[in-house]
Amino acid sequence: MSGQRDWSSRPGGALHGSLQVPGDKSVSHRALMLASIAEGSSRIRGFLEGEDTRATAAVLTQLGVRIETPSSGERLVHGVGLHGLRGTTQPLDCGNAGTGMRLLAGLLAGQAFDSRLMGDASLSKRPMRRVTEPLASMGARIDTRDGLPPLDIHGGQPLRGIRYELPVASAQVKSALLLAGLYAAGETEIIEPHPTRDYTERMLAAFGWPVVFSPGHATLEGGHALRATDVDVPADFSSAAFFLVAASIVPGSELRLQSVGLNPRRTGLLQALQLMGADITIEREREAGGEPVGDLLVRHAPLHGIELPEAIVPDMIDELPVLFIAAAVASGRTIIRGAAELRVKESDRIATMATGLRALGAQIEETPDGAIIQGGRLGGGVIETHLDHRIAMSFAVAGLVAAAPVRINDCGHVATSFPGFLALANGCGFKLGDAG
Ligand code: S3P
């Protein structure tokens, strides 16, 4: 993990430019995993050079997969086939990555060897029963420390497919079970309470595995093979999100975000901002690597508060922290409900955002599954990120319109998902630097 740097963010005037944000984290993790257990070599372009995805690459290397880096943002993965991974006695370190750990738990549950997955201080506090319990009903044996990492996965367990109705909408849990399902006898069927990102399903199909899926539903059976294929990773909508809010709230701004992934299970923030009055246009909508992508043109517009429709919360689960910032500077009140999952992300994002916004003088009432935010003006203050990358970047955006500098402590984790954020942000007009 990069150093525990503190940042200071202050107003810098209108934002301008055309930006390319880094590759999608969810797609990059999955591309590495599927390419590793495919037959043949797969090239991944647009790969996210973040700490989370690099941790997953390092784990797969420890498991005997040869992964080359021909250039930055590119990986050439020499797949070892479904049964070609090799065990190691060393722990497998997923760093800060919940996606890495939960998906790998599914993948490793069906191997012949034992393995231990561990993570950093933040990941070590995140709930794992949501994956270990359904995996156990497939026949896996996984020990946790009271439901928390590290995960000790006992190999050599025959797995059988299950029909599982997810209690919470989680693409990580769905994906873990589908990956275990590759190794299971019979059919694995997943039913979601609300559709979540379907990258695992789409990518399995692209690697030649028969999978039947529709929003909220996925079925596959074990016993097939994955064939190597190249993957083009779109730019991460979740990274673009900070700039969508930044340009919306800073007068005179106009930003273009290039080739952003627009999978409908990711773009809830677009709808939310448009309901608030934002001026965002999708240009050059097209398909790349089987995913919808487009350029997003965002111009400043006065925002007003909304009652966020609960149905779109799962489609913007990672963007809610920056929506809190938009709500805090909008006119009127914003009500967010149905977002209890925020409490088990890299930090308790409802509590972290509420504490941070209050430190800047905002009126915000925390609720068990959301918040009620009264829009107004923000002052300066000190923010604790609780080692959460999206909290750091959200408050960097807040600093653009605060009456005094916003100091953001512990921003090192930004590199987990968005390496180069500081340079890209300053390049379009942020005034973001080391707090010293
Ligand atoms: C992800 C799913 C979401 C999201 C995370 C990435 C994925 O988590 O918050 O950043 O790649 O599957 P949950 O499955 O816990 O909702």
mmCIF file with all atom_site columns, C-alpha atoms in Angstrom, residues 49-203:
data_model
loop_
_atom_site.group_PDB
_atom_site.id
_atom_site.type_symbol
_atom_site.label_atom_id
_atom_site.label_alt_id
_atom_site.label_comp_id
_atom_site.label_asym_id
_atom_site.label_entity_id
_atom_site.label_seq_id
_atom_site.pdbx_PDB_ins_code
_atom_site.Cartn_x
_atom_site.Cartn_y
_atom_site.Cartn_z
_atom_site.occupancy
_atom_site.B_iso_or_equiv
_atom_site.pdbx_formal_charge
_atom_site.auth_seq_id
_atom_site.auth_comp_id
_atom_site.auth_asym_id
_atom_site.auth_atom_id
_atom_site.pdbx_PDB_model_num
ATOM 1   C CA . GLU A 1 49  ? -2.883  -0.699  -12.527 1.00 0.00 ? 49  GLU A CA 1
ATOM 2   C CA . GLY A 1 50  ? -4.335  -0.336  -9.034  1.00 0.00 ? 50  GLY A CA 1
ATOM 3   C CA . GLU A 1 51  ? -3.174  -1.965  -5.839  1.00 0.00 ? 51  GLU A CA 1
ATOM 4   C CA . ASP A 1 52  ? -6.345  -4.096  -5.600  1.00 0.00 ? 52  ASP A CA 1
ATOM 5   C CA . THR A 1 53  ? -6.000  -5.630  -9.044  1.00 0.00 ? 53  THR A CA 1
ATOM 6   C CA . ARG A 1 54  ? -2.240  -5.998  -8.722  1.00 0.00 ? 54  ARG A CA 1
ATOM 7   C CA . ALA A 1 55  ? -2.815  -7.922  -5.489  1.00 0.00 ? 55  ALA A CA 1
ATOM 8   C CA . THR A 1 56  ? -5.075  -10.321 -7.394  1.00 0.00 ? 56  THR A CA 1
ATOM 9   C CA . ALA A 1 57  ? -2.408  -10.710 -10.097 1.00 0.00 ? 57  ALA A CA 1
ATOM 10  C CA . ALA A 1 58  ? 0.203   -11.458 -7.410  1.00 0.00 ? 58  ALA A CA 1
ATOM 11  C CA . VAL A 1 59  ? -2.057  -14.102 -5.830  1.00 0.00 ? 59  VAL A CA 1
ATOM 12  C CA . LEU A 1 60  ? -2.599  -15.808 -9.187  1.00 0.00 ? 60  LEU A CA 1
ATOM 13  C CA . THR A 1 61  ? 1.156   -15.728 -9.808  1.00 0.00 ? 61  THR A CA 1
ATOM 14  C CA . GLN A 1 62  ? 1.669   -17.428 -6.427  1.00 0.00 ? 62  GLN A CA 1
ATOM 15  C CA . LEU A 1 63  ? -0.773  -20.087 -7.635  1.00 0.00 ? 63  LEU A CA 1
ATOM 16  C CA . GLY A 1 64  ? 1.479   -20.851 -10.606 1.00 0.00 ? 64  GLY A CA 1
ATOM 17  C CA . VAL A 1 65  ? 0.057   -18.613 -13.350 1.00 0.00 ? 65  VAL A CA 1
ATOM 18  C CA . ARG A 1 66  ? 2.550   -16.757 -15.550 1.00 0.00 ? 66  ARG A CA 1
ATOM 19  C CA . ILE A 1 67  ? 1.361   -13.170 -16.025 1.00 0.00 ? 67  ILE A CA 1
ATOM 20  C CA . GLU A 1 68  ? 3.408   -10.821 -18.190 1.00 0.00 ? 68  GLU A CA 1
ATOM 21  C CA . THR A 1 69  ? 3.184   -7.030  -18.260 1.00 0.00 ? 69  THR A CA 1
ATOM 22  C CA . PRO A 1 70  ? 4.042   -6.045  -21.851 1.00 0.00 ? 70  PRO A CA 1
ATOM 23  C CA . SER A 1 71  ? 3.200   -2.423  -21.026 1.00 0.00 ? 71  SER A CA 1
ATOM 24  C CA . SER A 1 72  ? 1.417   -0.431  -18.353 1.00 0.00 ? 72  SER A CA 1
ATOM 25  C CA . GLY A 1 73  ? -2.298  -1.234  -18.481 1.00 0.00 ? 73  GLY A CA 1
ATOM 26  C CA . GLU A 1 74  ? -1.693  -4.501  -20.300 1.00 0.00 ? 74  GLU A CA 1
ATOM 27  C CA . ARG A 1 75  ? -1.374  -8.100  -19.076 1.00 0.00 ? 75  ARG A CA 1
ATOM 28  C CA . LEU A 1 76  ? -0.660  -11.277 -20.967 1.00 0.00 ? 76  LEU A CA 1
ATOM 29  C CA . VAL A 1 77  ? -1.990  -14.152 -18.897 1.00 0.00 ? 77  VAL A CA 1
ATOM 30  C CA . HIS A 1 78  ? -0.827  -17.668 -19.721 1.00 0.00 ? 78  HIS A CA 1
ATOM 31  C CA . GLY A 1 79  ? -3.792  -19.732 -18.555 1.00 0.00 ? 79  GLY A CA 1
ATOM 32  C CA . VAL A 1 80  ? -3.181  -23.036 -16.800 1.00 0.00 ? 80  VAL A CA 1
ATOM 33  C CA . GLY A 1 81  ? -6.622  -24.552 -17.429 1.00 0.00 ? 81  GLY A CA 1
ATOM 34  C CA . LEU A 1 82  ? -9.414  -25.243 -14.951 1.00 0.00 ? 82  LEU A CA 1
ATOM 35  C CA . HIS A 1 83  ? -7.357  -27.707 -12.904 1.00 0.00 ? 83  HIS A CA 1
ATOM 36  C CA . GLY A 1 84  ? -3.874  -26.240 -13.432 1.00 0.00 ? 84  GLY A CA 1
ATOM 37  C CA . LEU A 1 85  ? -3.513  -23.944 -10.390 1.00 0.00 ? 85  LEU A CA 1
ATOM 38  C CA . ARG A 1 86  ? -0.826  -25.051 -7.899  1.00 0.00 ? 86  ARG A CA 1
ATOM 39  C CA . GLY A 1 87  ? -1.100  -24.705 -4.144  1.00 0.00 ? 87  GLY A CA 1
ATOM 40  C CA . THR A 1 88  ? 1.307   -22.745 -1.979  1.00 0.00 ? 88  THR A CA 1
ATOM 41  C CA . THR A 1 89  ? 1.980   -22.836 1.737   1.00 0.00 ? 89  THR A CA 1
ATOM 42  C CA . GLN A 1 90  ? 2.298   -19.034 1.756   1.00 0.00 ? 90  GLN A CA 1
ATOM 43  C CA . PRO A 1 91  ? -0.762  -16.893 2.605   1.00 0.00 ? 91  PRO A CA 1
ATOM 44  C CA . LEU A 1 92  ? -2.378  -15.162 -0.353  1.00 0.00 ? 92  LEU A CA 1
ATOM 45  C CA . ASP A 1 93  ? -2.595  -11.429 0.316   1.00 0.00 ? 93  ASP A CA 1
ATOM 46  C CA . CYS A 1 94  ? -5.611  -9.686  -1.233  1.00 0.00 ? 94  CYS A CA 1
ATOM 47  C CA . GLY A 1 95  ? -4.588  -6.296  0.196   1.00 0.00 ? 95  GLY A CA 1
ATOM 48  C CA . ASN A 1 96  ? -7.592  -3.970  0.471   1.00 0.00 ? 96  ASN A CA 1
ATOM 49  C CA . ALA A 1 97  ? -9.709  -5.813  -2.104  1.00 0.00 ? 97  ALA A CA 1
ATOM 50  C CA . GLY A 1 98  ? -13.064 -7.266  -1.072  1.00 0.00 ? 98  GLY A CA 1
ATOM 51  C CA . THR A 1 99  ? -13.688 -8.261  -4.683  1.00 0.00 ? 99  THR A CA 1
ATOM 52  C CA . GLY A 1 100 ? -10.338 -10.064 -4.848  1.00 0.00 ? 100 GLY A CA 1
ATOM 53  C CA . MET A 1 101 ? -10.908 -11.982 -1.623  1.00 0.00 ? 101 MET A CA 1
ATOM 54  C CA . ARG A 1 102 ? -14.539 -12.960 -2.162  1.00 0.00 ? 102 ARG A CA 1
ATOM 55  C CA . LEU A 1 103 ? -14.121 -14.051 -5.781  1.00 0.00 ? 103 LEU A CA 1
ATOM 56  C CA . LEU A 1 104 ? -10.914 -15.936 -5.010  1.00 0.00 ? 104 LEU A CA 1
ATOM 57  C CA . ALA A 1 105 ? -12.697 -17.719 -2.145  1.00 0.00 ? 105 ALA A CA 1
ATOM 58  C CA . GLY A 1 106 ? -15.129 -19.127 -4.719  1.00 0.00 ? 106 GLY A CA 1
ATOM 59  C CA . LEU A 1 107 ? -12.359 -20.042 -7.122  1.00 0.00 ? 107 LEU A CA 1
ATOM 60  C CA . LEU A 1 108 ? -10.205 -21.693 -4.460  1.00 0.00 ? 108 LEU A CA 1
ATOM 61  C CA . ALA A 1 109 ? -13.050 -23.617 -2.784  1.00 0.00 ? 109 ALA A CA 1
ATOM 62  C CA . GLY A 1 110 ? -12.999 -26.079 -5.694  1.00 0.00 ? 110 GLY A CA 1
ATOM 63  C CA . GLN A 1 111 ? -9.230  -26.704 -5.813  1.00 0.00 ? 111 GLN A CA 1
ATOM 64  C CA . ALA A 1 112 ? -7.421  -29.832 -4.697  1.00 0.00 ? 112 ALA A CA 1
ATOM 65  C CA . PHE A 1 113 ? -5.097  -27.851 -2.382  1.00 0.00 ? 113 PHE A CA 1
ATOM 66  C CA . ASP A 1 114 ? -5.481  -25.800 0.801   1.00 0.00 ? 114 ASP A CA 1
ATOM 67  C CA . SER A 1 115 ? -5.067  -22.033 0.776   1.00 0.00 ? 115 SER A CA 1
ATOM 68  C CA . ARG A 1 116 ? -5.246  -19.056 3.097   1.00 0.00 ? 116 ARG A CA 1
ATOM 69  C CA . LEU A 1 117 ? -6.599  -15.672 1.944   1.00 0.00 ? 117 LEU A CA 1
ATOM 70  C CA . MET A 1 118 ? -5.697  -12.639 4.026   1.00 0.00 ? 118 MET A CA 1
ATOM 71  C CA . GLY A 1 119 ? -6.024  -8.877  3.694   1.00 0.00 ? 119 GLY A CA 1
ATOM 72  C CA . ASP A 1 120 ? -5.086  -5.503  5.139   1.00 0.00 ? 120 ASP A CA 1
ATOM 73  C CA . ALA A 1 121 ? -6.581  -3.844  8.246   1.00 0.00 ? 121 ALA A CA 1
ATOM 74  C CA . SER A 1 122 ? -9.716  -2.663  6.393   1.00 0.00 ? 122 SER A CA 1
ATOM 75  C CA . LEU A 1 123 ? -10.378 -5.964  4.581   1.00 0.00 ? 123 LEU A CA 1
ATOM 76  C CA . SER A 1 124 ? -9.787  -7.890  7.806   1.00 0.00 ? 124 SER A CA 1
ATOM 77  C CA . LYS A 1 125 ? -12.919 -6.243  9.232   1.00 0.00 ? 125 LYS A CA 1
ATOM 78  C CA . ARG A 1 126 ? -15.235 -7.089  6.316   1.00 0.00 ? 126 ARG A CA 1
ATOM 79  C CA . PRO A 1 127 ? -17.905 -9.806  6.527   1.00 0.00 ? 127 PRO A CA 1
ATOM 80  C CA . MET A 1 128 ? -17.069 -13.046 4.777   1.00 0.00 ? 128 MET A CA 1
ATOM 81  C CA . ARG A 1 129 ? -19.937 -15.305 5.908   1.00 0.00 ? 129 ARG A CA 1
ATOM 82  C CA . ARG A 1 130 ? -21.950 -13.997 2.991   1.00 0.00 ? 130 ARG A CA 1
ATOM 83  C CA . VAL A 1 131 ? -19.631 -16.093 0.785   1.00 0.00 ? 131 VAL A CA 1
ATOM 84  C CA . THR A 1 132 ? -18.445 -18.847 3.128   1.00 0.00 ? 132 THR A CA 1
ATOM 85  C CA . GLU A 1 133 ? -21.969 -19.959 4.137   1.00 0.00 ? 133 GLU A CA 1
ATOM 86  C CA . PRO A 1 134 ? -23.343 -20.565 0.626   1.00 0.00 ? 134 PRO A CA 1
ATOM 87  C CA . LEU A 1 135 ? -19.982 -22.046 -0.401  1.00 0.00 ? 135 LEU A CA 1
ATOM 88  C CA . ALA A 1 136 ? -20.276 -24.447 2.559   1.00 0.00 ? 136 ALA A CA 1
ATOM 89  C CA . SER A 1 137 ? -23.685 -25.528 1.309   1.00 0.00 ? 137 SER A CA 1
ATOM 90  C CA . MET A 1 138 ? -21.957 -26.379 -1.986  1.00 0.00 ? 138 MET A CA 1
ATOM 91  C CA . GLY A 1 139 ? -19.618 -28.646 0.010   1.00 0.00 ? 139 GLY A CA 1
ATOM 92  C CA . ALA A 1 140 ? -16.688 -26.256 0.587   1.00 0.00 ? 140 ALA A CA 1
ATOM 93  C CA . ARG A 1 141 ? -14.802 -26.155 3.900   1.00 0.00 ? 141 ARG A CA 1
ATOM 94  C CA . ILE A 1 142 ? -13.668 -22.669 4.832   1.00 0.00 ? 142 ILE A CA 1
ATOM 95  C CA . ASP A 1 143 ? -12.641 -21.477 8.303   1.00 0.00 ? 143 ASP A CA 1
ATOM 96  C CA . THR A 1 144 ? -12.890 -17.815 9.261   1.00 0.00 ? 144 THR A CA 1
ATOM 97  C CA . ARG A 1 145 ? -12.201 -15.851 12.432  1.00 0.00 ? 145 ARG A CA 1
ATOM 98  C CA . ASP A 1 146 ? -15.785 -15.291 13.501  1.00 0.00 ? 146 ASP A CA 1
ATOM 99  C CA . GLY A 1 147 ? -16.826 -14.541 9.954   1.00 0.00 ? 147 GLY A CA 1
ATOM 100 C CA . LEU A 1 148 ? -13.827 -12.306 9.223   1.00 0.00 ? 148 LEU A CA 1
ATOM 101 C CA . PRO A 1 149 ? -10.587 -12.890 7.264   1.00 0.00 ? 149 PRO A CA 1
ATOM 102 C CA . PRO A 1 150 ? -8.244  -14.655 7.062   1.00 0.00 ? 150 PRO A CA 1
ATOM 103 C CA . LEU A 1 151 ? -10.051 -17.414 5.189   1.00 0.00 ? 151 LEU A CA 1
ATOM 104 C CA . ASP A 1 152 ? -8.598  -20.905 5.507   1.00 0.00 ? 152 ASP A CA 1
ATOM 105 C CA . ILE A 1 153 ? -9.869  -22.881 2.556   1.00 0.00 ? 153 ILE A CA 1
ATOM 106 C CA . HIS A 1 154 ? -9.559  -26.661 2.748   1.00 0.00 ? 154 HIS A CA 1
ATOM 107 C CA . GLY A 1 155 ? -8.955  -28.174 -0.667  1.00 0.00 ? 155 GLY A CA 1
ATOM 108 C CA . GLY A 1 156 ? -10.064 -31.498 -2.058  1.00 0.00 ? 156 GLY A CA 1
ATOM 109 C CA . GLN A 1 157 ? -13.756 -31.035 -1.202  1.00 0.00 ? 157 GLN A CA 1
ATOM 110 C CA . PRO A 1 158 ? -16.164 -32.228 -3.877  1.00 0.00 ? 158 PRO A CA 1
ATOM 111 C CA . LEU A 1 159 ? -18.559 -29.380 -4.688  1.00 0.00 ? 159 LEU A CA 1
ATOM 112 C CA . ARG A 1 160 ? -22.144 -29.681 -5.855  1.00 0.00 ? 160 ARG A CA 1
ATOM 113 C CA . GLY A 1 161 ? -24.263 -27.013 -7.482  1.00 0.00 ? 161 GLY A CA 1
ATOM 114 C CA . ILE A 1 162 ? -26.950 -25.232 -5.471  1.00 0.00 ? 162 ILE A CA 1
ATOM 115 C CA . ARG A 1 163 ? -29.882 -22.955 -6.102  1.00 0.00 ? 163 ARG A CA 1
ATOM 116 C CA . TYR A 1 164 ? -29.242 -19.863 -3.994  1.00 0.00 ? 164 TYR A CA 1
ATOM 117 C CA . GLU A 1 165 ? -31.356 -16.789 -3.410  1.00 0.00 ? 165 GLU A CA 1
ATOM 118 C CA . LEU A 1 166 ? -29.013 -14.011 -2.323  1.00 0.00 ? 166 LEU A CA 1
ATOM 119 C CA . PRO A 1 167 ? -30.219 -12.285 0.856   1.00 0.00 ? 167 PRO A CA 1
ATOM 120 C CA . VAL A 1 168 ? -28.508 -9.018  -0.229  1.00 0.00 ? 168 VAL A CA 1
ATOM 121 C CA . ALA A 1 169 ? -27.737 -7.732  -3.710  1.00 0.00 ? 169 ALA A CA 1
ATOM 122 C CA . SER A 1 170 ? -24.020 -8.500  -4.093  1.00 0.00 ? 170 SER A CA 1
ATOM 123 C CA . ALA A 1 171 ? -22.141 -9.122  -7.317  1.00 0.00 ? 171 ALA A CA 1
ATOM 124 C CA . GLN A 1 172 ? -19.188 -10.357 -5.276  1.00 0.00 ? 172 GLN A CA 1
ATOM 125 C CA . VAL A 1 173 ? -21.216 -13.122 -3.640  1.00 0.00 ? 173 VAL A CA 1
ATOM 126 C CA . LYS A 1 174 ? -22.911 -14.049 -6.917  1.00 0.00 ? 174 LYS A CA 1
ATOM 127 C CA . SER A 1 175 ? -19.523 -14.195 -8.657  1.00 0.00 ? 175 SER A CA 1
ATOM 128 C CA . ALA A 1 176 ? -17.901 -16.280 -5.914  1.00 0.00 ? 176 ALA A CA 1
ATOM 129 C CA . LEU A 1 177 ? -20.661 -18.868 -6.223  1.00 0.00 ? 177 LEU A CA 1
ATOM 130 C CA . LEU A 1 178 ? -20.498 -18.907 -10.017 1.00 0.00 ? 178 LEU A CA 1
ATOM 131 C CA . LEU A 1 179 ? -16.717 -19.444 -9.877  1.00 0.00 ? 179 LEU A CA 1
ATOM 132 C CA . ALA A 1 180 ? -17.182 -22.311 -7.402  1.00 0.00 ? 180 ALA A CA 1
ATOM 133 C CA . GLY A 1 181 ? -19.926 -23.592 -9.716  1.00 0.00 ? 181 GLY A CA 1
ATOM 134 C CA . LEU A 1 182 ? -17.330 -24.136 -12.455 1.00 0.00 ? 182 LEU A CA 1
ATOM 135 C CA . TYR A 1 183 ? -15.903 -26.893 -10.234 1.00 0.00 ? 183 TYR A CA 1
ATOM 136 C CA . ALA A 1 184 ? -19.225 -28.250 -8.961  1.00 0.00 ? 184 ALA A CA 1
ATOM 137 C CA . ALA A 1 185 ? -21.236 -31.252 -10.053 1.00 0.00 ? 185 ALA A CA 1
ATOM 138 C CA . GLY A 1 186 ? -24.550 -30.206 -11.553 1.00 0.00 ? 186 GLY A CA 1
ATOM 139 C CA . GLU A 1 187 ? -26.153 -26.807 -11.822 1.00 0.00 ? 187 GLU A CA 1
ATOM 140 C CA . THR A 1 188 ? -25.483 -23.656 -9.818  1.00 0.00 ? 188 THR A CA 1
ATOM 141 C CA . GLU A 1 189 ? -28.354 -21.184 -9.960  1.00 0.00 ? 189 GLU A CA 1
ATOM 142 C CA . ILE A 1 190 ? -28.250 -17.704 -8.420  1.00 0.00 ? 190 ILE A CA 1
ATOM 143 C CA . ILE A 1 191 ? -31.258 -15.492 -7.873  1.00 0.00 ? 191 ILE A CA 1
ATOM 144 C CA . GLU A 1 192 ? -30.708 -11.876 -6.779  1.00 0.00 ? 192 GLU A CA 1
ATOM 145 C CA . PRO A 1 193 ? -33.087 -9.609  -4.860  1.00 0.00 ? 193 PRO A CA 1
ATOM 146 C CA . HIS A 1 194 ? -32.028 -6.844  -7.274  1.00 0.00 ? 194 HIS A CA 1
ATOM 147 C CA . PRO A 1 195 ? -29.885 -7.271  -10.393 1.00 0.00 ? 195 PRO A CA 1
ATOM 148 C CA . THR A 1 196 ? -26.182 -6.532  -9.840  1.00 0.00 ? 196 THR A CA 1
ATOM 149 C CA . ARG A 1 197 ? -23.256 -6.069  -12.205 1.00 0.00 ? 197 ARG A CA 1
ATOM 150 C CA . ASP A 1 198 ? -23.102 -9.041  -14.571 1.00 0.00 ? 198 ASP A CA 1
ATOM 151 C CA . TYR A 1 199 ? -19.445 -8.977  -15.621 1.00 0.00 ? 199 TYR A CA 1
ATOM 152 C CA . THR A 1 200 ? -18.744 -12.506 -14.405 1.00 0.00 ? 200 THR A CA 1
ATOM 153 C CA . GLU A 1 201 ? -21.618 -13.905 -16.453 1.00 0.00 ? 201 GLU A CA 1
ATOM 154 C CA . ARG A 1 202 ? -20.696 -11.907 -19.571 1.00 0.00 ? 202 ARG A CA 1
ATOM 155 C CA . MET A 1 203 ? -17.047 -12.782 -19.287 1.00 0.00 ? 203 MET A CA 1
#
